[in-house]
């Protein structure tokens, strides 16, 4: 199916689309050279916002769920990319262990695991799912609504390696973002590949580190294309030592919001954009759409109600928020039927393998869509639409639009690669 | 579209299909390990025959045309595989030169070039088409029926490198099977990659070498799966110093046909197959479906008419036939509507990227279909059908059927890799 797109196709984005399409071979070569120097994250999903005048990633997930939302048409691309990834990491591998999130009873999430299992099975691996949750003490078979079943087995650690009973994997695929901290059972593994590495988990990761890397990437890519990097880069600031529940550190957030809104206003003026600037205040280690707030005026922060404070004070797994990122808000002008939509692009190794629209009927164009009530619609990606159609009028071609999304998503993936290098605790030992 | 398949699903092939599906992770791992030791040909197409009781490759093309017959749905897989291939060979490459066949006015063939150009362009290369034909003295723009155009430019050689005016490629992609011999302009290139290499051309290549390698591959794979390799391997013999036009050397062919028919008869008896055995006599360096003859009895060779003799005496580009391969005939039981059909599987680097059915309404189940009057129907491959469906009843699942075709095609590709290693004239210098 091809989603019905309604996008406010104003000037600059069409120019950007045209630049990206015209620069395709140069862009692909640029990525190729970057991947000679930098290792892509094992798998990545990127939330993108298309404001019509600006196109930017707003979140980069290194433990993507939602693989079940990809259409069957996209599966061969994912399998081929998985083959390429495995070949580089552990070509002799027979066994792959997937470690899922601990709250494993959500059937959507379990369908995601079934899909990952299918992809790596088809790529030539025996795949089993091993839980590190204390609740999984014995093999547990869960039947899913579609009639499929998944078996969760307790992970065991023996002589510095982890595995399952009679199952010793070469590679361990984390599908658990470690918000609650890196469990000891995963540390100091003996000759096993843990992917993504522990420091990709939210205990270590910070959105502000990611977007600092992304800023660097967008500047370099902007130079290659001859465009203002702001067109693809959301501005941001950050504040530490914040405690929303105790009203601590909010002055920094207010100052940051004020400064950022001023910057955005100048940019809007430069490009003749008649929209109301806004920023999004997010927990710097937040995920799952938790700890997120849209702000149009710094004064709003003085009048936060108790409910909002509490919502902002804690994120997934009850982790308290101390660091906050204040990010330029990027409107979404994409619609599916009447619902606000944002594209989510999925990558395996260095390859774009699919995507979908996250839609939310009850949210505004300036709000976070990753919230209860959201739905998923496969991107027109199926049917080769992420390949550009050369010569099509800018803005008129769905394939060109999706190629552009794939480029922006890969820029965010590259930024994540820089970010993981910079935060690698073992980095010194490699020099 | 899903082709309407009618296949005589007798015992052994279902068992084979089941074995292949059950062994999927082991098979994929086996290929992965093979590709650690051996380099896949740059691109390959394989003609496959499905007799119901036996499934085997009958021709392996290292300069595949017909890329235009692949559906748009398959394009992303081809682009992704092309990216992987380029990355390994010449990651810094900006430019790719395609050298086409010399008889370049056939619009189907030119559409094939346009498709190849598209694939490599999307993989991040500037792609131009340079002819080594003496007829192409200046840039020639050809308009194709679909409205596309292609520009053929004369290849120039400067300081040991070949290219076009103002175009110096890192990699040269041959789409010319060199039946007429390797032209001097392509020899001893200075720091340029010529792919496939010159010795993959039909001046050097022999079908009998290929099928000797394939026999080895099928034995090893048969061991992995625990099956009789005959189920996937066409038996063969060969004769040298044959001249059909002068009636020279035909005794060897007769003896070979007799011996092979006896072997096939024994195998048919072993498996309870009630079909009439036949062999196919082919020019050992033949291509384009030329120099091919179906024989049911060695006596037929004593009664060859003048027309058949002449047809068998010369192949493409007027090359005389001296070496002959006598190959076990494999019936095709696949039908599209009422026409006899055989699957053709396309691969780029080590990846299956698509395929189609070659159909011919006027040919029998024991005849060569690569002949005037043949047509092409995309394989059900589009819509992820080359990924197996675990748990489906053997023979009942199109995806499983196509996964099996992909496995057999890759075995033939692996055999081509062995073959190219064994015939590499520069092999000694690498040890």
PDB file of C-alpha atoms in Angstrom, chain B residues 230-396:
ATOM      1  CA  UNK B 230      22.616 -36.655  -8.244  1.00  0.00           C
ATOM      2  CA  UNK B 231      19.342 -35.019  -7.167  1.00  0.00           C
ATOM      3  CA  UNK B 232      20.926 -31.629  -7.799  1.00  0.00           C
ATOM      4  CA  UNK B 233      23.769 -32.474 -10.194  1.00  0.00           C
ATOM      5  CA  UNK B 234      23.447 -33.086 -13.954  1.00  0.00           C
ATOM      6  CA  UNK B 235      25.886 -35.814 -15.048  1.00  0.00           C
ATOM      7  CA  UNK B 236      28.133 -35.005 -17.991  1.00  0.00           C
ATOM      8  CA  UNK B 237      30.877 -36.155 -20.328  1.00  0.00           C
ATOM      9  CA  UNK B 238      33.043 -34.255 -22.783  1.00  0.00           C
ATOM     10  CA  UNK B 239      34.686 -34.658 -26.192  1.00  0.00           C
ATOM     11  CA  UNK B 240      37.450 -32.640 -27.821  1.00  0.00           C
ATOM     12  CA  UNK B 241      38.485 -32.256 -31.451  1.00  0.00           C
ATOM     13  CA  UNK B 242      34.958 -32.396 -32.736  1.00  0.00           C
ATOM     14  CA  UNK B 243      33.949 -30.773 -36.014  1.00  0.00           C
ATOM     15  CA  UNK B 244      30.265 -31.217 -36.773  1.00  0.00           C
ATOM     16  CA  UNK B 245      30.539 -29.678 -40.237  1.00  0.00           C
ATOM     17  CA  UNK B 246      33.268 -32.127 -41.280  1.00  0.00           C
ATOM     18  CA  UNK B 247      31.783 -35.124 -39.441  1.00  0.00           C
ATOM     19  CA  UNK B 248      34.957 -35.314 -37.344  1.00  0.00           C
ATOM     20  CA  UNK B 249      35.085 -36.682 -33.794  1.00  0.00           C
ATOM     21  CA  UNK B 250      31.433 -37.694 -33.632  1.00  0.00           C
ATOM     22  CA  UNK B 251      32.307 -41.255 -32.458  1.00  0.00           C
ATOM     23  CA  UNK B 252      33.477 -39.778 -29.145  1.00  0.00           C
ATOM     24  CA  UNK B 253      30.204 -37.886 -28.843  1.00  0.00           C
ATOM     25  CA  UNK B 254      28.226 -41.044 -29.623  1.00  0.00           C
ATOM     26  CA  UNK B 255      30.135 -43.126 -27.062  1.00  0.00           C
ATOM     27  CA  UNK B 256      29.704 -40.397 -24.490  1.00  0.00           C
ATOM     28  CA  UNK B 257      25.964 -40.123 -25.158  1.00  0.00           C
ATOM     29  CA  UNK B 258      25.593 -43.909 -24.874  1.00  0.00           C
ATOM     30  CA  UNK B 259      27.485 -44.073 -21.585  1.00  0.00           C
ATOM     31  CA  UNK B 260      25.585 -41.145 -20.105  1.00  0.00           C
ATOM     32  CA  UNK B 261      22.176 -42.504 -21.131  1.00  0.00           C
ATOM     33  CA  UNK B 262      23.074 -45.803 -19.434  1.00  0.00           C
ATOM     34  CA  UNK B 263      24.012 -43.994 -16.229  1.00  0.00           C
ATOM     35  CA  UNK B 264      20.810 -41.946 -16.265  1.00  0.00           C
ATOM     36  CA  UNK B 265      18.765 -45.103 -16.908  1.00  0.00           C
ATOM     37  CA  UNK B 266      20.294 -46.695 -13.786  1.00  0.00           C
ATOM     38  CA  UNK B 267      19.488 -43.631 -11.713  1.00  0.00           C
ATOM     39  CA  UNK B 268      15.912 -43.498 -13.036  1.00  0.00           C
ATOM     40  CA  UNK B 269      15.511 -47.156 -12.119  1.00  0.00           C
ATOM     41  CA  UNK B 270      16.920 -46.553  -8.633  1.00  0.00           C
ATOM     42  CA  UNK B 271      14.340 -43.810  -8.035  1.00  0.00           C
ATOM     43  CA  UNK B 272      11.463 -45.485  -9.913  1.00  0.00           C
ATOM     44  CA  UNK B 273      11.258 -42.660 -12.460  1.00  0.00           C
ATOM     45  CA  UNK B 274       9.246 -43.504 -15.545  1.00  0.00           C
ATOM     46  CA  UNK B 275      10.612 -40.873 -17.918  1.00  0.00           C
ATOM     47  CA  UNK B 276      12.624 -41.300 -21.086  1.00  0.00           C
ATOM     48  CA  UNK B 277      16.261 -40.368 -20.388  1.00  0.00           C
ATOM     49  CA  UNK B 278      17.860 -37.842 -22.712  1.00  0.00           C
ATOM     50  CA  UNK B 279      21.054 -35.868 -22.987  1.00  0.00           C
ATOM     51  CA  UNK B 280      21.863 -32.426 -24.290  1.00  0.00           C
ATOM     52  CA  UNK B 281      24.885 -31.975 -26.539  1.00  0.00           C
ATOM     53  CA  UNK B 282      26.291 -28.464 -26.248  1.00  0.00           C
ATOM     54  CA  UNK B 283      29.250 -26.500 -27.504  1.00  0.00           C
ATOM     55  CA  UNK B 284      31.615 -26.433 -24.526  1.00  0.00           C
ATOM     56  CA  UNK B 285      32.171 -22.692 -25.051  1.00  0.00           C
ATOM     57  CA  UNK B 286      28.643 -21.948 -26.204  1.00  0.00           C
ATOM     58  CA  UNK B 287      26.321 -19.232 -25.117  1.00  0.00           C
ATOM     59  CA  UNK B 288      23.141 -17.441 -26.190  1.00  0.00           C
ATOM     60  CA  UNK B 289      21.385 -20.774 -26.558  1.00  0.00           C
ATOM     61  CA  UNK B 290      23.479 -21.514 -29.636  1.00  0.00           C
ATOM     62  CA  UNK B 291      25.039 -24.896 -30.457  1.00  0.00           C
ATOM     63  CA  UNK B 292      22.603 -26.991 -28.425  1.00  0.00           C
ATOM     64  CA  UNK B 293      20.916 -30.272 -29.376  1.00  0.00           C
ATOM     65  CA  UNK B 294      18.658 -32.693 -27.481  1.00  0.00           C
ATOM     66  CA  UNK B 295      19.490 -36.395 -28.051  1.00  0.00           C
ATOM     67  CA  UNK B 296      17.478 -39.429 -26.857  1.00  0.00           C
ATOM     68  CA  UNK B 297      19.575 -42.087 -28.611  1.00  0.00           C
ATOM     69  CA  UNK B 298      23.209 -42.110 -29.768  1.00  0.00           C
ATOM     70  CA  UNK B 299      22.010 -43.334 -33.174  1.00  0.00           C
ATOM     71  CA  UNK B 300      20.482 -39.908 -33.821  1.00  0.00           C
ATOM     72  CA  UNK B 301      24.027 -38.595 -34.200  1.00  0.00           C
ATOM     73  CA  UNK B 302      24.590 -40.826 -37.239  1.00  0.00           C
ATOM     74  CA  UNK B 303      21.690 -39.266 -39.046  1.00  0.00           C
ATOM     75  CA  UNK B 304      22.351 -35.552 -38.514  1.00  0.00           C
ATOM     76  CA  UNK B 305      21.175 -33.396 -41.385  1.00  0.00           C
ATOM     77  CA  UNK B 306      23.278 -30.672 -42.953  1.00  0.00           C
ATOM     78  CA  UNK B 307      21.246 -27.962 -41.170  1.00  0.00           C
ATOM     79  CA  UNK B 308      21.812 -29.429 -37.714  1.00  0.00           C
ATOM     80  CA  UNK B 309      25.514 -29.970 -38.435  1.00  0.00           C
ATOM     81  CA  UNK B 310      25.924 -26.325 -39.403  1.00  0.00           C
ATOM     82  CA  UNK B 311      23.950 -25.180 -36.373  1.00  0.00           C
ATOM     83  CA  UNK B 312      26.203 -27.217 -34.082  1.00  0.00           C
ATOM     84  CA  UNK B 313      29.454 -26.228 -35.810  1.00  0.00           C
ATOM     85  CA  UNK B 314      29.513 -22.526 -34.953  1.00  0.00           C
ATOM     86  CA  UNK B 315      28.399 -20.495 -31.974  1.00  0.00           C
ATOM     87  CA  UNK B 316      28.166 -16.802 -31.119  1.00  0.00           C
ATOM     88  CA  UNK B 317      30.396 -14.412 -33.040  1.00  0.00           C
ATOM     89  CA  UNK B 318      31.122 -17.178 -35.555  1.00  0.00           C
ATOM     90  CA  UNK B 319      33.385 -19.112 -33.201  1.00  0.00           C
ATOM     91  CA  UNK B 320      33.909 -22.705 -34.382  1.00  0.00           C
ATOM     92  CA  UNK B 321      32.984 -25.528 -31.995  1.00  0.00           C
ATOM     93  CA  UNK B 322      35.777 -28.009 -31.183  1.00  0.00           C
ATOM     94  CA  UNK B 323      34.911 -29.065 -27.653  1.00  0.00           C
ATOM     95  CA  UNK B 324      31.568 -30.539 -26.795  1.00  0.00           C
ATOM     96  CA  UNK B 325      29.894 -31.246 -23.474  1.00  0.00           C
ATOM     97  CA  UNK B 326      27.354 -34.057 -23.283  1.00  0.00           C
ATOM     98  CA  UNK B 327      25.093 -33.246 -20.366  1.00  0.00           C
ATOM     99  CA  UNK B 328      22.332 -35.185 -18.659  1.00  0.00           C
ATOM    100  CA  UNK B 329      19.038 -33.697 -19.807  1.00  0.00           C
ATOM    101  CA  UNK B 330      16.865 -32.402 -17.005  1.00  0.00           C
ATOM    102  CA  UNK B 331      13.185 -32.160 -17.842  1.00  0.00           C
ATOM    103  CA  UNK B 332      11.362 -29.066 -16.835  1.00  0.00           C
ATOM    104  CA  UNK B 333       8.009 -29.690 -15.207  1.00  0.00           C
ATOM    105  CA  UNK B 334       7.298 -26.037 -14.582  1.00  0.00           C
ATOM    106  CA  UNK B 335       4.576 -24.462 -16.687  1.00  0.00           C
ATOM    107  CA  UNK B 336       3.282 -20.932 -17.028  1.00  0.00           C
ATOM    108  CA  UNK B 337      -0.171 -21.166 -18.533  1.00  0.00           C
ATOM    109  CA  UNK B 338       0.565 -23.764 -21.212  1.00  0.00           C
ATOM    110  CA  UNK B 339       4.141 -22.840 -22.002  1.00  0.00           C
ATOM    111  CA  UNK B 340       7.153 -24.766 -20.792  1.00  0.00           C
ATOM    112  CA  UNK B 341       9.042 -22.697 -18.210  1.00  0.00           C
ATOM    113  CA  UNK B 342      12.417 -22.708 -16.500  1.00  0.00           C
ATOM    114  CA  UNK B 343      13.487 -20.431 -13.653  1.00  0.00           C
ATOM    115  CA  UNK B 344      16.439 -18.088 -14.118  1.00  0.00           C
ATOM    116  CA  UNK B 345      17.935 -16.785 -10.883  1.00  0.00           C
ATOM    117  CA  UNK B 346      19.920 -13.523 -10.713  1.00  0.00           C
ATOM    118  CA  UNK B 347      22.644 -12.850  -8.203  1.00  0.00           C
ATOM    119  CA  UNK B 348      24.800  -9.845  -7.424  1.00  0.00           C
ATOM    120  CA  UNK B 349      27.860 -10.558  -5.338  1.00  0.00           C
ATOM    121  CA  UNK B 350      26.801 -13.431  -3.043  1.00  0.00           C
ATOM    122  CA  UNK B 351      23.157 -12.413  -2.876  1.00  0.00           C
ATOM    123  CA  UNK B 352      20.112 -13.694  -4.728  1.00  0.00           C
ATOM    124  CA  UNK B 353      18.424 -10.503  -5.921  1.00  0.00           C
ATOM    125  CA  UNK B 354      15.682 -11.763  -8.208  1.00  0.00           C
ATOM    126  CA  UNK B 355      14.722 -13.940 -11.094  1.00  0.00           C
ATOM    127  CA  UNK B 356      12.168 -14.731 -13.730  1.00  0.00           C
ATOM    128  CA  UNK B 357      10.747 -17.596 -15.708  1.00  0.00           C
ATOM    129  CA  UNK B 358      11.964 -18.109 -19.225  1.00  0.00           C
ATOM    130  CA  UNK B 359       8.982 -19.546 -21.068  1.00  0.00           C
ATOM    131  CA  UNK B 360       8.589 -20.913 -24.552  1.00  0.00           C
ATOM    132  CA  UNK B 361       5.244 -21.954 -25.938  1.00  0.00           C
ATOM    133  CA  UNK B 362       6.653 -23.937 -28.863  1.00  0.00           C
ATOM    134  CA  UNK B 363       9.283 -25.989 -27.094  1.00  0.00           C
ATOM    135  CA  UNK B 364       9.096 -29.347 -25.359  1.00  0.00           C
ATOM    136  CA  UNK B 365       9.954 -30.241 -21.775  1.00  0.00           C
ATOM    137  CA  UNK B 366      13.290 -31.651 -22.924  1.00  0.00           C
ATOM    138  CA  UNK B 367      14.328 -28.741 -25.112  1.00  0.00           C
ATOM    139  CA  UNK B 368      16.452 -25.643 -24.705  1.00  0.00           C
ATOM    140  CA  UNK B 369      14.177 -22.663 -24.041  1.00  0.00           C
ATOM    141  CA  UNK B 370      16.808 -20.007 -24.704  1.00  0.00           C
ATOM    142  CA  UNK B 371      15.742 -19.589 -28.314  1.00  0.00           C
ATOM    143  CA  UNK B 372      13.851 -17.112 -30.465  1.00  0.00           C
ATOM    144  CA  UNK B 373      10.235 -16.986 -29.334  1.00  0.00           C
ATOM    145  CA  UNK B 374      10.973 -17.213 -25.642  1.00  0.00           C
ATOM    146  CA  UNK B 375       9.422 -14.779 -23.175  1.00  0.00           C
ATOM    147  CA  UNK B 376      10.048 -13.720 -19.614  1.00  0.00           C
ATOM    148  CA  UNK B 377       7.756 -13.699 -16.611  1.00  0.00           C
ATOM    149  CA  UNK B 378       8.947 -12.291 -13.291  1.00  0.00           C
ATOM    150  CA  UNK B 379       9.305 -14.900 -10.573  1.00  0.00           C
ATOM    151  CA  UNK B 380       7.048 -14.757  -7.584  1.00  0.00           C
ATOM    152  CA  UNK B 381      10.283 -13.650  -5.951  1.00  0.00           C
ATOM    153  CA  UNK B 382       8.902 -10.174  -5.691  1.00  0.00           C
ATOM    154  CA  UNK B 383       6.936 -10.028  -2.427  1.00  0.00           C
ATOM    155  CA  UNK B 384       9.647 -11.677  -0.419  1.00  0.00           C
ATOM    156  CA  UNK B 385       8.927 -15.055  -1.877  1.00  0.00           C
ATOM    157  CA  UNK B 386      12.521 -16.120  -1.952  1.00  0.00           C
ATOM    158  CA  UNK B 387      12.377 -16.337   1.808  1.00  0.00           C
ATOM    159  CA  UNK B 388      11.181 -19.697   3.000  1.00  0.00           C
ATOM    160  CA  UNK B 389       8.024 -20.258   5.000  1.00  0.00           C
ATOM    161  CA  UNK B 390       8.936 -22.652   7.739  1.00  0.00           C
ATOM    162  CA  UNK B 391       6.301 -25.217   8.475  1.00  0.00           C
ATOM    163  CA  UNK B 392       4.596 -25.171   5.077  1.00  0.00           C
ATOM    164  CA  UNK B 393       3.810 -28.544   3.516  1.00  0.00           C
ATOM    165  CA  UNK B 394       6.598 -29.594   1.108  1.00  0.00           C
ATOM    166  CA  UNK B 395       5.722 -28.674  -2.451  1.00  0.00           C
ATOM    167  CA  UNK B 396       2.816 -26.513  -1.391  1.00  0.00           C
TER     168      UNK B 396
END
